Coordinates of C-alpha atoms in Angstrom, one line a residue:
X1 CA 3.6 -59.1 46.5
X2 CA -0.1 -59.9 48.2
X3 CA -1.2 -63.7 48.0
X4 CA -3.7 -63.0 45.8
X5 CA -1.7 -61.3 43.5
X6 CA 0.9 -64.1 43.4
X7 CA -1.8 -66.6 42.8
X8 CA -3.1 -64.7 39.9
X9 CA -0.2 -64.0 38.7
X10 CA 0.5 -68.1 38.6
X11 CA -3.1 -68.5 36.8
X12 CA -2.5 -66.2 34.2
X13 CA 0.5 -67.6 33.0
X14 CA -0.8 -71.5 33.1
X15 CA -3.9 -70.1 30.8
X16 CA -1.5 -68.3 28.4
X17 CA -3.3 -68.3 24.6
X18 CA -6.1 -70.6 25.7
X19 CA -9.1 -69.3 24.1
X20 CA -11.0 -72.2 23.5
X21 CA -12.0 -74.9 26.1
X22 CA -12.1 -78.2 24.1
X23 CA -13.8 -79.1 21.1
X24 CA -15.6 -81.6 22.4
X25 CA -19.4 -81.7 21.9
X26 CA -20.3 -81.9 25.1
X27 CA -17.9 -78.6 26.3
X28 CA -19.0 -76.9 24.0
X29 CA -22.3 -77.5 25.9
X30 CA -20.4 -75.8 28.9
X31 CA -18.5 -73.2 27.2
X32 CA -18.6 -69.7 29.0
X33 CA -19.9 -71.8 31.9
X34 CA -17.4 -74.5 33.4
X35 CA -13.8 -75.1 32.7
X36 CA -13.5 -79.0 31.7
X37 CA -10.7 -79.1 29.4
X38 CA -7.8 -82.0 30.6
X39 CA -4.8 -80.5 29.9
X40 CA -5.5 -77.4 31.7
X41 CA -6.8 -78.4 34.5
X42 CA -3.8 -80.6 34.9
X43 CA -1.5 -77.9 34.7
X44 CA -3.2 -75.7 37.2
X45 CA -3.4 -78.5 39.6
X46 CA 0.4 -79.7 39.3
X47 CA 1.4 -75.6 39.5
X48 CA -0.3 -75.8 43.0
X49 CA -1.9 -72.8 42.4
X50 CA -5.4 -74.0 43.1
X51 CA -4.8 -76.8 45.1
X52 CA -7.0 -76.9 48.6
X53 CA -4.2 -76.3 50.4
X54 CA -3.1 -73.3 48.3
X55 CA -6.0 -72.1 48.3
X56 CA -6.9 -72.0 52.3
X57 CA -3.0 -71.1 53.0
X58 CA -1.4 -69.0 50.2
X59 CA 1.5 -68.4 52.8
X60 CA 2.4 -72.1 53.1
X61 CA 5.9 -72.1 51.7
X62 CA 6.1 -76.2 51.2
X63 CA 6.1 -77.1 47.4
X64 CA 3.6 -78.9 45.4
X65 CA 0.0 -80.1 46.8
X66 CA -1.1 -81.7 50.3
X67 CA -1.6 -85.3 50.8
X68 CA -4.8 -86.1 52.7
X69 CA -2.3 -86.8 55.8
X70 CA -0.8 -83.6 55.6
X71 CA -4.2 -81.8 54.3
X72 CA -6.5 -82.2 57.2
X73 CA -3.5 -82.1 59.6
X74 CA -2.4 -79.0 58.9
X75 CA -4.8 -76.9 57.4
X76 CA -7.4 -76.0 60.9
X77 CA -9.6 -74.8 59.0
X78 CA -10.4 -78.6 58.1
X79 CA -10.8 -79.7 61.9
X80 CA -14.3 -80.5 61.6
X81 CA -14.9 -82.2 58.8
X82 CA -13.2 -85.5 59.3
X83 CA -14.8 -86.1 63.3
X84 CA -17.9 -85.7 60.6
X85 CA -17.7 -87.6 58.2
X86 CA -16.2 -91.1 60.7
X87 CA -19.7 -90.1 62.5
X88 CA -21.9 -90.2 59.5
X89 CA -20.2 -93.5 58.5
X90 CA -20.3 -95.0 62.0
X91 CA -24.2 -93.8 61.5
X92 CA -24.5 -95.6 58.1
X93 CA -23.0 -98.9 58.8
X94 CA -25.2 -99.0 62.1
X95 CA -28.4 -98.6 60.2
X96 CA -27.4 -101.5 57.1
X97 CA -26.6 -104.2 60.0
X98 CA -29.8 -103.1 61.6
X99 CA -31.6 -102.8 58.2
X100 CA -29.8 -106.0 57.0
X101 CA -28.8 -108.0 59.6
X102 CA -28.3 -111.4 57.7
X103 CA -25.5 -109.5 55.5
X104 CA -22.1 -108.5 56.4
X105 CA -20.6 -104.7 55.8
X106 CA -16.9 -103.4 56.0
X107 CA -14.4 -102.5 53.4
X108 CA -12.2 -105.0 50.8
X109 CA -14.1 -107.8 48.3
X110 CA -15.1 -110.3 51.2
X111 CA -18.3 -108.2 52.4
X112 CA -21.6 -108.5 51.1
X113 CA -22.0 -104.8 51.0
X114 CA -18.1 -103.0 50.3
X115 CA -17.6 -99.9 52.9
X116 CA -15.4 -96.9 51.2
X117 CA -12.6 -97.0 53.1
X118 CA -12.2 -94.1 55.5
X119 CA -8.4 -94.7 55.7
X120 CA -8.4 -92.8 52.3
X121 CA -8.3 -89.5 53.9
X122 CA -5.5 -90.0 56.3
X123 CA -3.1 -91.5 53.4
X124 CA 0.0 -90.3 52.2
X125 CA -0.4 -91.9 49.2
X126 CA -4.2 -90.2 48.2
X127 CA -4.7 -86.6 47.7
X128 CA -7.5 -84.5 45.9
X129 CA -7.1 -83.5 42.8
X130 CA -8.5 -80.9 40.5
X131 CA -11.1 -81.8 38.2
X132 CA -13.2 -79.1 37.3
X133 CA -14.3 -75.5 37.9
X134 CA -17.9 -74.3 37.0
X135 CA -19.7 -71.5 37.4
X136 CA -22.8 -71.0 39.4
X137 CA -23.9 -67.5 38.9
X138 CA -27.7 -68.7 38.3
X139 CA -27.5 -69.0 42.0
X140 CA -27.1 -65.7 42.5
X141 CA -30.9 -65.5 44.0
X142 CA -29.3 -66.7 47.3
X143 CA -27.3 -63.6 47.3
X144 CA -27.2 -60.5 44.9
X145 CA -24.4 -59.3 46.4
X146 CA -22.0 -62.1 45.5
X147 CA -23.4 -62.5 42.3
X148 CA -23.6 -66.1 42.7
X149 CA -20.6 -68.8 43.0
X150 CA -17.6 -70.0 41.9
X151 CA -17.3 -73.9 42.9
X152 CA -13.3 -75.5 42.4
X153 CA -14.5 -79.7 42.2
X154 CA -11.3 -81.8 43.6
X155 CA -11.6 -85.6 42.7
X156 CA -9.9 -88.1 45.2
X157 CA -7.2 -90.3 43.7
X158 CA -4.8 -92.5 45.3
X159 CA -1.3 -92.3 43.7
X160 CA 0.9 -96.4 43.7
X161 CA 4.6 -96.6 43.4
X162 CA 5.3 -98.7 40.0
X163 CA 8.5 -100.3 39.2
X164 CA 9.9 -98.3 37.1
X165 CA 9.7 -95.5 39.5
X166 CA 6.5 -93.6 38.3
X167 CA 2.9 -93.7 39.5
X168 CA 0.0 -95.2 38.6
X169 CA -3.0 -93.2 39.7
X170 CA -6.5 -94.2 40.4
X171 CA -9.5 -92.1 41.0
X172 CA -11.6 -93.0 44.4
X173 CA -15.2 -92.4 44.5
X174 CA -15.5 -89.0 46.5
X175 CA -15.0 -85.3 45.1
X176 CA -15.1 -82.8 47.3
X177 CA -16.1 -78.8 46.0
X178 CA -14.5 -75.6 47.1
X179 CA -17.6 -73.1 47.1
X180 CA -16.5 -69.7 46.6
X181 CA -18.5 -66.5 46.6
X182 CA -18.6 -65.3 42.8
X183 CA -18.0 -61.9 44.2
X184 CA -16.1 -60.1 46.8
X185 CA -18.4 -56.9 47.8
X186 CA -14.9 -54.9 48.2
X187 CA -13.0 -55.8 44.7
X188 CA -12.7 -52.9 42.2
X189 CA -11.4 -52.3 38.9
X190 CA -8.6 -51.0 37.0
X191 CA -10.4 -47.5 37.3
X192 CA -11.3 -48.3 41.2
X193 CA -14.7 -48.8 40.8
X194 CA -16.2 -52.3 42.6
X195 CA -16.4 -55.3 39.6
X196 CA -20.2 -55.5 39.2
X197 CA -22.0 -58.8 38.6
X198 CA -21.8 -57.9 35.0
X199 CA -18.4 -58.0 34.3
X200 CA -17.7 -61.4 36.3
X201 CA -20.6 -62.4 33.5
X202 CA -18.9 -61.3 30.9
X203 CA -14.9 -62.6 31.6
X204 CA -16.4 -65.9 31.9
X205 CA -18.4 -65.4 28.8
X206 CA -15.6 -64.3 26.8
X207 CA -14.0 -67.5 25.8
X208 CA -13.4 -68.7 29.8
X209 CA -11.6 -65.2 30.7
X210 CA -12.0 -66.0 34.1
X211 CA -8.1 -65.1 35.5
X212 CA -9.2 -62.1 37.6
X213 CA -12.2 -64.4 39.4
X214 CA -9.5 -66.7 40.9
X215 CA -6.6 -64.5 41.0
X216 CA -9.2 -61.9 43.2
X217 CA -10.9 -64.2 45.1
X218 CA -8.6 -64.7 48.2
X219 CA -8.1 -61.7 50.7
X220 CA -6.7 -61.7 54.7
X221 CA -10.0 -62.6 56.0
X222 CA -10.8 -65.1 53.5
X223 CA -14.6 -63.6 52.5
X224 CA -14.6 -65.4 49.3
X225 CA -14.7 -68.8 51.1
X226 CA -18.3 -70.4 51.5
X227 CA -18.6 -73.4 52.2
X228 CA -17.3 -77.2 51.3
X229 CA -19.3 -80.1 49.7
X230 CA -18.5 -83.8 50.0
X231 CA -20.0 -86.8 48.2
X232 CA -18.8 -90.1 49.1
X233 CA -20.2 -93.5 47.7
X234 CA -20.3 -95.4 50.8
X235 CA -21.0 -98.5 49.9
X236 CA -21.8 -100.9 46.7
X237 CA -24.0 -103.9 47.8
X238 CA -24.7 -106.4 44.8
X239 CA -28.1 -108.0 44.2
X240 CA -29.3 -110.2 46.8
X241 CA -32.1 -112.1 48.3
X242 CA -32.7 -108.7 50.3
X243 CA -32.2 -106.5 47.9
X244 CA -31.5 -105.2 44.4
X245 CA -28.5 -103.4 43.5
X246 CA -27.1 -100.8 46.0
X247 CA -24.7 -98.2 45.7
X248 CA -25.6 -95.5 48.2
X249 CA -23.9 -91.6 48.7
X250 CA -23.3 -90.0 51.7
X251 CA -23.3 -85.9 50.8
X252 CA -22.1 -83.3 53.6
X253 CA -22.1 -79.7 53.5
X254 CA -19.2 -77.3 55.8
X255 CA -20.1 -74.0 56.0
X256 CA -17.2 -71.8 56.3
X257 CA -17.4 -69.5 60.0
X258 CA -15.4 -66.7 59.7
X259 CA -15.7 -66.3 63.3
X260 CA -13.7 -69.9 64.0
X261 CA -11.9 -69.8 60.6
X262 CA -13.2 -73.4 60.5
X263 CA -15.3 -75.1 57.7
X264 CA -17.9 -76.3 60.4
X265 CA -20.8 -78.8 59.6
X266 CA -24.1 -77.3 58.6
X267 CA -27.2 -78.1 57.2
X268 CA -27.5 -79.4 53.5
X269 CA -29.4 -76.6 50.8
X270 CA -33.4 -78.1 50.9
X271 CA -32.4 -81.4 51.9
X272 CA -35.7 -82.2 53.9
X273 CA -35.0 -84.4 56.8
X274 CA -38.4 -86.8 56.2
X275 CA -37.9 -89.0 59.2
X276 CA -38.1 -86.1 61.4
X277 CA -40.8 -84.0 60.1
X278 CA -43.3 -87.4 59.2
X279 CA -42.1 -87.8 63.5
X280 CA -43.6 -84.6 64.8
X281 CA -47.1 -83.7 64.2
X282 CA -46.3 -79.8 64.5
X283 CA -43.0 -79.6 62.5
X284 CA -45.3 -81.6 59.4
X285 CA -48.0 -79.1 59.7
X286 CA -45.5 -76.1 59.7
X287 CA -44.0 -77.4 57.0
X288 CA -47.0 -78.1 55.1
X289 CA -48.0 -74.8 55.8
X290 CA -44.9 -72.9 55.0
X291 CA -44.4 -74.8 51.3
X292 CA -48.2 -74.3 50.6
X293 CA -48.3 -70.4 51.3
X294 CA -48.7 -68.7 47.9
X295 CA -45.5 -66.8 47.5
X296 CA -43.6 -69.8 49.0
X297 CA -45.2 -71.9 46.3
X298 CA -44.2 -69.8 43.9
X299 CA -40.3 -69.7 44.0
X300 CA -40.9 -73.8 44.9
X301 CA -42.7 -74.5 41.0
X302 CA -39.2 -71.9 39.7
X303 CA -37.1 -73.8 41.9
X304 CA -35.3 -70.9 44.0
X305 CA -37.3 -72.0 46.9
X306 CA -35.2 -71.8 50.3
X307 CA -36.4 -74.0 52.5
X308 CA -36.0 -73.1 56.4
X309 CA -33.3 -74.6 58.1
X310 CA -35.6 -76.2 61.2
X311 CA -36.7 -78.5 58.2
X312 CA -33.3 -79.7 57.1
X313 CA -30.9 -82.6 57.7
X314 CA -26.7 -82.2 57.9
X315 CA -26.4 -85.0 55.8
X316 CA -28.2 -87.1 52.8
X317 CA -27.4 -90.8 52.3
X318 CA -28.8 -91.0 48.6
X319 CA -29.4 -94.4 47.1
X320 CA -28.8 -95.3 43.5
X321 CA -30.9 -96.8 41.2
X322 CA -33.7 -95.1 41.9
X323 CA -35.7 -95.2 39.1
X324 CA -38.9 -92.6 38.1
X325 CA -41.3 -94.8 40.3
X326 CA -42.0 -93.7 43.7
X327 CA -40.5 -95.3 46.6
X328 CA -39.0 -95.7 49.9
X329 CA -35.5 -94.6 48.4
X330 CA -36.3 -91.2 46.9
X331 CA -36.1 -88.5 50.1
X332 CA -40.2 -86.7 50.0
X333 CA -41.1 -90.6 49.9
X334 CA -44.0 -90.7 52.9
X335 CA -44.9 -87.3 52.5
X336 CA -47.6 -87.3 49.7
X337 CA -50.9 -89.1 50.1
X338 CA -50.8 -92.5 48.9
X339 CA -46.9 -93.5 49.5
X340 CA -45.9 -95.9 52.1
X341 CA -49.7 -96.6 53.2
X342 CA -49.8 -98.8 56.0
X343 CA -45.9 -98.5 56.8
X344 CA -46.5 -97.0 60.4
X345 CA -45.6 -93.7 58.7
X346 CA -49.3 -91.7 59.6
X347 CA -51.0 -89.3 58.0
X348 CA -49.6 -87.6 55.0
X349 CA -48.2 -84.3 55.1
X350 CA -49.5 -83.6 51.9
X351 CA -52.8 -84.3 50.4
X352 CA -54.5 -84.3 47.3
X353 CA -56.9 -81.9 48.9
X354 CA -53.8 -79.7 50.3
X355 CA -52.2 -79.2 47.0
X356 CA -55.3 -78.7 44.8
X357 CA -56.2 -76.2 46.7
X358 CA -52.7 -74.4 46.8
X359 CA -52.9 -74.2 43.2
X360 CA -56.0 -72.7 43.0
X361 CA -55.5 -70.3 45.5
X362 CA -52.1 -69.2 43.6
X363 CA -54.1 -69.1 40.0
X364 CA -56.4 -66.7 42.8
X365 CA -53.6 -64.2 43.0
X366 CA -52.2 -64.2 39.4
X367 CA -49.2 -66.5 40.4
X368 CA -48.3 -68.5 37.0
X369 CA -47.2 -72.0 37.5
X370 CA -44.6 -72.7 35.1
X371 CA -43.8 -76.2 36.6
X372 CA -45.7 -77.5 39.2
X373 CA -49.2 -77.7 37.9
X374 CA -50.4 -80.7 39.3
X375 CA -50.1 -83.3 42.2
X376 CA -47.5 -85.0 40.3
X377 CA -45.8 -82.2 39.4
X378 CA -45.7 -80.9 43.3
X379 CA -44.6 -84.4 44.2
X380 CA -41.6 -84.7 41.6
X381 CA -40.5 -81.0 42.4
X382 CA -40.4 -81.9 46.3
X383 CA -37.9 -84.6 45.6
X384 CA -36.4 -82.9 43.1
X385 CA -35.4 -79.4 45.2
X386 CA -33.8 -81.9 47.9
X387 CA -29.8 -82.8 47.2
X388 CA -30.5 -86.4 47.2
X389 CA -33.4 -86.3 45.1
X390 CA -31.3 -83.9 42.3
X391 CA -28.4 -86.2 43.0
X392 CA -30.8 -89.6 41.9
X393 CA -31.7 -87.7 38.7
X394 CA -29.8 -88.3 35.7
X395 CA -26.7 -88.8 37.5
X396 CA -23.9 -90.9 37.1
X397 CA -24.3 -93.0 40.4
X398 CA -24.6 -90.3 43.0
X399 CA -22.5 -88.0 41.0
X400 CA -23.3 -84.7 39.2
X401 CA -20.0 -83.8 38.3
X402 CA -18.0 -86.5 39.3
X403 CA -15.1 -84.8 36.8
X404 CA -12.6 -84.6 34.4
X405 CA -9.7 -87.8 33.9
X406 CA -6.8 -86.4 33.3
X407 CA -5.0 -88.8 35.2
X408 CA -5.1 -91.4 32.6
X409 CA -2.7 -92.1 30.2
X410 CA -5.2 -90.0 27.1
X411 CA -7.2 -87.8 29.0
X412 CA -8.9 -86.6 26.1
X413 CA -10.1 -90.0 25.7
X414 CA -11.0 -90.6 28.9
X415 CA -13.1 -87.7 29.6
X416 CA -16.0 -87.4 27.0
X417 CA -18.2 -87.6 30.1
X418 CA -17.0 -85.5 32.9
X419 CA -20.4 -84.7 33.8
X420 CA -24.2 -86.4 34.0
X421 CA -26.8 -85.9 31.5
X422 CA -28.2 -83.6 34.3
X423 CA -25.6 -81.5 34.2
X424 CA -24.5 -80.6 30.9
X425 CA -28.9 -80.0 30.0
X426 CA -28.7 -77.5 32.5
X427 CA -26.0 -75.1 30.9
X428 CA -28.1 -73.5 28.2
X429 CA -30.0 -72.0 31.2
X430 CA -27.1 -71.3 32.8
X431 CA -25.5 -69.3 29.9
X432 CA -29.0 -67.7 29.3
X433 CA -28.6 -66.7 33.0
X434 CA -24.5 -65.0 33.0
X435 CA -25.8 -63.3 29.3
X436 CA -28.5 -61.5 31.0
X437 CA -25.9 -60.3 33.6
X438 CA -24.0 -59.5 31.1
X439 CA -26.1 -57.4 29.6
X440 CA -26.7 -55.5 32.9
X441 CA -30.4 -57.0 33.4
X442 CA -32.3 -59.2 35.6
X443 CA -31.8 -62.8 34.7
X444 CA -34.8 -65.2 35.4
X445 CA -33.5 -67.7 37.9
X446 CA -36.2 -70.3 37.7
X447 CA -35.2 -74.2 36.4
X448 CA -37.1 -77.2 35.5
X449 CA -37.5 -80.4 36.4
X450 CA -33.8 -82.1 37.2
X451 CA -35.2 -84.7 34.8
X452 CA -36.0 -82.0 32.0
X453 CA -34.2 -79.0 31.4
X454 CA -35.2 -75.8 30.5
X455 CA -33.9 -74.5 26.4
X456 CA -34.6 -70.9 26.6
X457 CA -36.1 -70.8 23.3
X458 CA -32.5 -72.1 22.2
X459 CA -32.6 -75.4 19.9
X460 CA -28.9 -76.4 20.7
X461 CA -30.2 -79.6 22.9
X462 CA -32.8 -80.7 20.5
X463 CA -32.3 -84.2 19.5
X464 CA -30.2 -84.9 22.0
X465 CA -30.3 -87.6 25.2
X466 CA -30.7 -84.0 27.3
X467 CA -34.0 -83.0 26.0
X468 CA -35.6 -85.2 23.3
X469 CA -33.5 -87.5 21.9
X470 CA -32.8 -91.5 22.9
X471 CA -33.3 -92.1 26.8
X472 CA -34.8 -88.7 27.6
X473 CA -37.5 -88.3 30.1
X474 CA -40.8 -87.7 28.4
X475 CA -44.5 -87.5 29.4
X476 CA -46.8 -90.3 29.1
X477 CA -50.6 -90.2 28.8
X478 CA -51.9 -90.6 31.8
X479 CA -52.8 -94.3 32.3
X480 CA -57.2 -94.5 31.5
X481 CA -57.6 -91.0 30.8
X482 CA -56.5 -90.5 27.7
X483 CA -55.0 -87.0 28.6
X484 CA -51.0 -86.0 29.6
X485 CA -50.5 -84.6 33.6
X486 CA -50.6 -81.0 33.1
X487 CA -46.9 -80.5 35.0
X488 CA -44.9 -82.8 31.9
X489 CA -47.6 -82.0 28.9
X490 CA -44.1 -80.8 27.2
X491 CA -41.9 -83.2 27.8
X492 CA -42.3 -84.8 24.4
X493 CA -40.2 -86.9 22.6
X494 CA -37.9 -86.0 18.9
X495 CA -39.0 -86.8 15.4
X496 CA -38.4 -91.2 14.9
X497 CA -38.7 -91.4 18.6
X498 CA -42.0 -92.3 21.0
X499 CA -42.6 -92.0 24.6
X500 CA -42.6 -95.7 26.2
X501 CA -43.2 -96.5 29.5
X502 CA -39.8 -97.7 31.4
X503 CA -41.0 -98.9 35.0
X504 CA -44.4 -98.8 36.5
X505 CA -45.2 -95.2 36.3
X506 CA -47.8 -93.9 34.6
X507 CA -46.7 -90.2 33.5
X508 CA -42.8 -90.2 33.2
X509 CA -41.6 -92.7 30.0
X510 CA -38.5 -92.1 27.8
X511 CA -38.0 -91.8 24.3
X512 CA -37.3 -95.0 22.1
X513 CA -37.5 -95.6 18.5
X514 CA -41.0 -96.5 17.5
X515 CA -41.0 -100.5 17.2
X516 CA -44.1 -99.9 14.4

């Protein structure tokens, strides 16, 4: 029997007569799109048949799942990411005594600023646990042929002897996502013909069908495999005479090389590295001119813009609260005209000037602007396509996804929020996306702002924190003029509710109830 088979064979059984994911509001939000129901993902982590380990060696005869001792010990194809990760950290703590140096870092209570503590992933007692599986076929415009991805989202937990014998778990503050190819080129039917994008679309649409994905995905040369994302919260610093509230992320992103069979670091999806570019007079003006070309533009205001990689860091340190005002935290901060003035930082790459005229000469070719329609608008999509910037915006902390709890004693009481705000706004597009495959046609790939999503005509979000409702992001008018900017004239606010002003900015509010 092949490994793949076996493992399928081990899914299907675990899923049984499950045809519904949870009735919980907000998976029903996700239905067709992510699996986030508790009680299965608990039994498909403790059958071992998607643990990591599993997963990256089917033929490991050893029962039950890896602890991180074991995991990055015996699985090479995790070599690299550890040396990594200690490097970014060394990296970190180097720049907060530098940026800081009246305040004290390292991990336990007695620091001003508490580290994460790196002996996590060399523990016998912590392991990564399955928390949630969603599916990314709107990102398909990366590459038709895989139809998108599949992404398996492990949440680290620590597991404590107790008394009595049992254990008392506790979830640490890092997940780390298997990205799979939604596709393998080379998979065929039941009648021998290769599974087109449409049918992956439609297993998942039918009520979370999605045994053959998984139970296909593995083969010899592991093709499926992608890469591997990790988001850490490195520290938590409380308010001080310094500062105000810290808690900063560290993401990293391991492309898999099927040459080395190693998940080997790599640069992170459109995360701009600022420091470098705003450093080097010819990389700013290449990148200016790159992002301003029309067609370039273009996918940018959709948000399938690919960024190349001589503009890109391997890692993204995102800091959290950031709040809708511009500032030094948020990642394009330094890069538009008027931010950071006077803070040795140069010219701009961006001007007024620059991105006026990109519009116009766009409108000049019959290029419509669905997003980014003014300066604002350009500015708020540049931090938004970045990780960090997405990763600021309507998260919870640094977390998109930071999963399901079904570690705790009621796990359907635990998880009404596996996801951010973010997330769960985005899956109307996303279903609107897998239908269109579905259906055998061209989906539209584009997406909003991170702070807006798009509905796709559908009213399922109306009303609700997501799009309209209490704490949503809505448009102000702009401050003296009397008129909305152009890139959030939409963004208004439900019936009872007005848009109020909620730092210093002067376009993006959020929706209260009218005090009169």
């Amino acid at each position: 029997m092949s490994r793949a088979l076996r493992i399928l064979i081990a899914v299907a059984a675990l899923l049984g007569g499950i045809v519904s994911l949870s009735a919980a509001e907000t998976a029903q939000l996700s239905r067709g799109t992510a699996i986030t129901d508790p009680d299965l993902l608990r039994r498909l982590d403790q059958s071992d048949a998607l643990t990591i380990s599993r997963l990256l060696s089917p033929e490991r005869n050893a029962d039950g799942p890896l602890t991180t001792d074991l995991m990055f010990a015996s699985l090479p194809q995790l070599a690299p990411i550890l040396p990594a990760i200690d490097a970014e950290l060394d990296r970190y703590v180097s720049r907060y005594r530098e940026t800081y140096p009246g305040e004290t870092i390292g991990v336990g209570e007695g620091f001003d600023a508490q580290l994460f503590d790196r002996a996590n992933l060399t523990s016998r007692d912590t392991r990564f646990v399955l928390v949630g599986i969603v599916n990314r076929m709107d990102r398909a415009y990366v590459s038709d042929e895989t139809c998108g991805e599949i992404r398996l989202i492990y949440r680290l937990a620590r597991f404590d002897s107790r008394p009595d014998g049992g254990k008392t778990a506790t979830r640490l503050p890092m997940t780390l996502n298997l990205v799979m190819k939604a596709r393998d080129a080379r998979q065929t039917d039941a009648n021998g013909k290769p599974v087109s994008c449409a049918e992956i679309a439609r297993r998942w649409l039918d009520n979370g069908d999605w045994q053959g994905l998984i139970g296909s995905r593995l083969s010899p040369d592991d093709t499926m495999l992608d890469r591997i994302e990790t988001n850490i919260q490195v520290s938590v610093a409380p308010k001080s005479a310094l500062h105000d509230f810290r808690s900063d992320y560290l993401l990293k992103v391991f492309k898999y090389d099927p040459a080395t069979k190693r998940f080997e670091e790599s640069t992170l999806e459109n995360q701009i590295d600022r420091d470098r570019i705003l450093a080097d007079d010819a990389l700013r003006r290449d990148f200016r001119d790159w992002l301003l070309a029309p067609d370039n533009l273009r996918e940018f205001d959709r948000g399938t813009v690919l960024l190349p990689e001589k503009f890109l860091a391997k890692a993204a340190v995102v800091p959290t609260p950031a709040g809708v005002d511009a500032s030094a935290l948020q990642p394009e901060f330094g890069m538009m005209q008027g931010e950071g003035d006077g803070e040795g930082r140069g010219d701009p790459v961006f001007t007024d000037n620059d991105v006026v005229g990109a519009l116009k000469r766009a409108a000049a070719r019959g290029i419509d602007m669905q997003n980014v329609r003014s300066v604002a608008g350009f500015q708020r999509r540049l931090n938004d396509v970045t990780c960090a910037g997405c990763h600021q915006t309507r998260g919870i902390g640094g977390f998109h996804f930071p999963g399901v709890d079904w570690l705790a004693d009621s796990p359907p009481n635990s998880s009404i929020v596996p996801a951010s705000p973010h997330f769960f706004g985005d899956q109307v597009r996303r279903r609107d996306i897998l239908t269109a495959f579905a259906a055998g046609k061209r989906p539209d790939f584009s997406r909003g702002f991170s702070s807006r999503p798009q509905t796709r005509g559908s009213r399922e979000l109306a009303g609700t924190e997501y799009q309209d409702g209490w704490g949503a992001h809505c448009s102000l008018q702009y401050q003296g003029s009397g008129t909305a900017d152009k890139s959030f004239t939409s963004w208004s606010c439900a019936k009872g509710l007005t848009c109020q002003a909620a730092a210093t900015s002067s376009r993006i509010g959020m929706c209260f109830i009218k005090t009169r």
